[in-house]
Coordinates of C-alpha atoms and ligand atoms in Angstrom, one line a residue:
X1 CA 0.2 0.2 0.2
X2 CA 2.8 2.8 1.0
X3 CA 4.3 1.7 -2.3
X4 CA 1.4 2.2 -4.3
X5 CA 1.1 5.8 -2.5
X6 CA 4.6 6.5 -3.7
X7 CA 3.7 5.3 -7.5
X8 CA 1.4 8.0 -7.8
X9 CA 2.7 10.2 -9.6
X10 CA 0.4 13.5 -10.2
X11 CA 0.5 14.2 -14.0
X12 CA 0.1 16.9 -16.8
X13 CA -3.5 18.0 -17.0
X14 CA -4.6 16.2 -13.2
X15 CA -6.5 18.5 -11.3
X16 CA -3.9 18.9 -8.4
X17 CA -4.7 16.7 -5.6
X18 CA -6.3 18.3 -3.0
X19 CA -5.2 18.7 0.8
X20 CA -5.0 20.3 4.3
X21 CA -1.6 21.2 5.6
X22 CA -0.2 23.1 8.6
X23 CA 2.0 26.4 6.7
X24 CA 4.0 28.9 8.1
X25 CA 1.2 31.2 7.9
X26 CA -1.4 29.1 9.3
X27 CA -3.8 25.9 8.5
X28 CA -4.9 26.0 4.3
X29 CA -6.9 23.9 2.9
X30 CA -5.3 23.8 -1.2
X31 CA -8.5 23.8 -3.1
X32 CA -9.3 27.0 -1.1
X33 CA -6.0 28.3 -1.3
X34 CA -5.7 31.0 -4.3
X35 CA -8.8 31.0 -4.9
X36 CA -9.0 32.6 -9.0
X37 CA -5.6 32.6 -9.3
X38 CA -2.1 30.3 -10.5
X39 CA -0.3 28.7 -7.9
X40 CA 3.3 27.6 -7.4
X41 CA 3.8 25.0 -5.4
X42 CA 7.1 24.1 -4.7
X43 CA 9.6 21.9 -2.4
X44 CA 12.9 21.6 -1.7
X45 CA 14.9 19.2 0.9
X46 CA 15.7 20.6 4.0
X47 CA 15.4 23.5 6.3
X48 CA 19.0 25.1 7.1
X49 CA 20.8 23.5 4.0
X50 CA 22.5 26.2 1.9
X51 CA 20.9 24.9 -2.0
X52 CA 17.2 25.8 -0.4
X53 CA 18.2 28.4 1.4
X54 CA 20.0 30.7 -2.5
X55 CA 16.0 29.2 -3.7
X56 CA 13.6 30.2 -1.3
X57 CA 15.6 32.9 -1.8
X58 CA 15.2 33.5 -5.2
X59 CA 11.0 33.1 -4.8
X60 CA 10.9 35.2 -1.7
X61 CA 12.7 37.9 -3.9
X62 CA 10.7 37.3 -6.7
X63 CA 7.6 37.5 -5.1
X64 CA 6.0 40.5 -6.3
X65 CA 6.8 39.1 -10.2
X66 CA 4.4 36.5 -9.2
X67 CA 2.1 38.3 -8.2
X68 CA 2.2 39.6 -11.6
X69 CA 1.4 37.2 -12.7
X70 CA -1.9 36.5 -10.6
X71 CA -0.1 33.9 -9.1
X72 CA 0.4 32.4 -5.2
X73 CA 3.7 31.0 -3.6
X74 CA 3.4 27.8 -1.4
X75 CA 6.3 25.8 -0.7
X76 CA 6.7 22.9 1.7
X77 CA 9.9 20.6 3.1
X78 CA 9.7 17.5 5.6
X79 CA 10.2 19.3 8.5
X80 CA 8.4 20.6 11.6
X81 CA 6.6 23.9 11.8
X82 CA 9.3 24.6 14.3
X83 CA 12.2 24.3 12.0
X84 CA 10.3 26.4 9.2
X85 CA 9.5 29.2 11.9
X86 CA 13.5 29.2 13.1
X87 CA 14.7 28.9 9.9
X88 CA 12.6 31.9 8.1
X89 CA 13.3 33.9 10.9
X90 CA 17.0 33.4 10.7
X91 CA 17.7 33.6 7.3
X92 CA 16.0 37.1 8.0
X93 CA 17.9 38.0 10.6
X94 CA 21.6 37.2 8.6
X95 CA 20.4 38.5 4.9
X96 CA 17.3 40.8 5.4
X97 CA 14.9 38.3 3.0
X98 CA 11.7 37.8 4.2
X99 CA 9.8 34.1 2.8
X100 CA 6.8 36.2 3.4
X101 CA 4.6 33.1 1.7
X102 CA 3.0 29.8 3.1
X103 CA 6.0 26.9 3.5
X104 CA 4.3 23.9 4.4
X105 CA 5.2 21.5 7.3
X106 CA 4.7 18.2 5.7
X107 CA 6.3 16.0 9.1
X108 CA 3.6 13.0 7.8
X109 CA 5.1 13.2 4.3
X110 CA 1.3 13.4 3.6
X111 CA 1.6 15.8 0.6
X112 CA 4.8 15.3 -0.8
X113 CA 3.7 11.3 -1.4
X114 CA 0.5 13.1 -3.4
X115 CA 2.2 15.3 -5.2
X116 CA 5.4 12.8 -6.5
X117 CA 7.6 14.5 -4.2
X118 CA 9.1 11.9 -2.6
X119 CA 11.5 9.5 -5.0
X120 CA 12.7 6.9 -2.6
X121 CA 15.9 6.1 -5.0
X122 CA 16.9 10.1 -4.9
X123 CA 15.7 10.1 -0.9
X124 CA 13.5 8.1 1.3
X125 CA 12.8 11.4 3.6
X126 CA 13.7 14.5 1.7
X127 CA 11.8 15.9 -0.9
X128 CA 13.1 16.6 -4.4
X129 CA 13.2 19.8 -5.7
X130 CA 9.4 19.9 -7.8
X131 CA 7.9 23.1 -8.7
X132 CA 4.1 22.1 -9.4
X133 CA 1.7 25.2 -11.8
X134 CA -1.0 24.7 -11.4
X135 CA -3.8 27.4 -12.8
X136 CA -7.1 29.1 -11.3
X137 CA -9.5 25.8 -12.0
X138 CA -6.4 23.8 -9.9
X139 CA -5.7 22.2 -12.9
X140 CA -1.8 20.3 -13.2
X141 CA 0.2 22.2 -15.6
X142 CA 3.7 22.4 -16.0
X143 CA 6.1 19.5 -13.5
X144 CA 9.4 20.3 -12.8
X145 CA 11.6 18.1 -11.0
X146 CA 15.1 18.6 -9.7
X147 CA 17.4 16.6 -8.4
X148 CA 18.5 17.6 -4.2
X149 CA 21.5 18.0 -5.4
X150 CA 21.1 21.0 -8.6
X151 CA 19.6 24.8 -7.9
X152 CA 16.4 25.3 -9.8
X153 CA 16.1 28.3 -12.5
X154 CA 13.7 31.6 -11.1
X155 CA 14.4 32.8 -14.6
X156 CA 12.9 29.8 -16.2
X157 CA 10.4 29.1 -13.3
X158 CA 9.0 33.3 -14.6
X159 CA 9.7 32.1 -18.2
X160 CA 7.5 29.2 -18.2
X161 CA 4.7 30.6 -15.7
X162 CA 4.3 33.2 -18.5
X163 CA 4.7 30.9 -21.5
X164 CA 1.5 28.6 -20.0
X165 CA -0.6 31.9 -19.6
X166 CA 0.2 33.5 -22.7
X167 CA -1.2 30.0 -24.7
X168 CA -4.2 30.3 -22.5
X169 CA -5.1 33.8 -23.4
X170 CA -4.0 33.8 -27.4
X171 CA -4.8 30.5 -28.3
X172 CA -1.0 30.3 -28.9
X173 CA 2.1 28.0 -28.4
X174 CA 5.6 29.3 -27.6
X175 CA 8.9 28.5 -29.3
X176 CA 12.4 27.7 -27.7
X177 CA 13.8 29.6 -25.6
X178 CA 10.6 31.9 -26.1
X179 CA 10.3 35.2 -23.9
X180 CA 7.8 38.2 -23.6
X181 CA 7.7 40.6 -26.3
X182 CA 9.5 36.9 -28.8
X183 CA 6.6 35.9 -31.7
X184 CA 4.7 33.5 -30.8
X185 CA 3.6 30.2 -32.7
X186 CA 0.6 29.2 -35.0
X187 CA -0.8 25.5 -33.7
X188 CA -0.5 23.5 -36.7
X189 CA -3.3 23.1 -38.4
X190 CA -5.3 20.2 -37.8
X191 CA -6.9 19.7 -40.7
X192 CA -6.9 20.9 -44.7
X193 CA -8.5 24.0 -44.3
X194 CA -6.7 25.2 -41.4
X195 CA -3.7 23.8 -44.0
X196 CA -4.9 26.0 -46.5
X197 CA -5.6 29.0 -44.3
X198 CA -1.9 28.7 -42.7
X199 CA -0.5 28.6 -46.9
X200 CA -2.8 31.2 -47.7
X201 CA -2.7 33.9 -45.0
X202 CA -0.6 36.9 -44.1
X203 CA 1.7 36.0 -41.2
X204 CA 4.8 37.5 -39.6
X205 CA 7.2 34.3 -40.5
X206 CA 6.4 31.9 -42.1
X207 CA 8.6 29.0 -42.2
X208 CA 6.1 26.9 -44.5
X209 CA 1.9 25.5 -43.2
X210 CA 3.5 23.9 -40.0
X211 CA 5.7 26.4 -38.5
X212 CA 4.1 29.3 -38.9
X213 CA 5.0 32.7 -36.2
X214 CA 3.4 35.9 -35.7
X215 CA 4.0 38.8 -33.4
X216 CA 1.4 39.4 -30.5
X217 CA -0.5 42.5 -31.3
Ligands
BEZ1 C1 20.8 22.1 0.0 O1 20.0 22.1 -0.1 O2 22.1 22.6 0.3 C2 20.8 20.1 0.4 C3 19.4 19.6 0.7 C4 19.8 18.4 0.6 C5 20.5 17.2 -0.3 C6 21.6 18.6 -0.8 C7 21.8 20.0 -1.0

């Protein structure tokens, strides 16, 4: 049974599993958290560790950018609430950076297991560095998993979040290394009429009917 729980990995397109948890900002029920907003739910292996401290500081320092993208942050590790509080306070005292978002105290590993953050061949006791991008309907839209010894890239997290939102808003796809302001991809045709439209239509950049780009106006 335990093994079964560990084997359940959430996938892109799934509804984000609901849970109740104790956090540094009080108790939450995830389905009621950040209504009508995007959520970036991320885990780190342990409090009071160096890579995690740089990552959490990165999230904290970029909180305003996430807010501008209508997004709430929520962290998690398999540590107690007392450990979280002491670490948040220590980092604030030492560096002036305040982790001003809820951090889940997942001491019973309930949420980590629910989200596939506990990957036993990497660690049986610490969550890997996961990032879940969850849209306002609480659907999982993108998942990143990093191992314990490699920190994530904040620019890529923000870029991917913005790409998801632009894709939704304009019905377009985003090419390799796309950044805000750059041309977007017109989705490839799904039938002959759409193919003819791509061939005849006026677009900002066209390689062939299957690779058409346009500026967002
Ligand atoms: C770190 O954050 O530095 C770290 C945490 C757990 C294992 C390895 C590194």
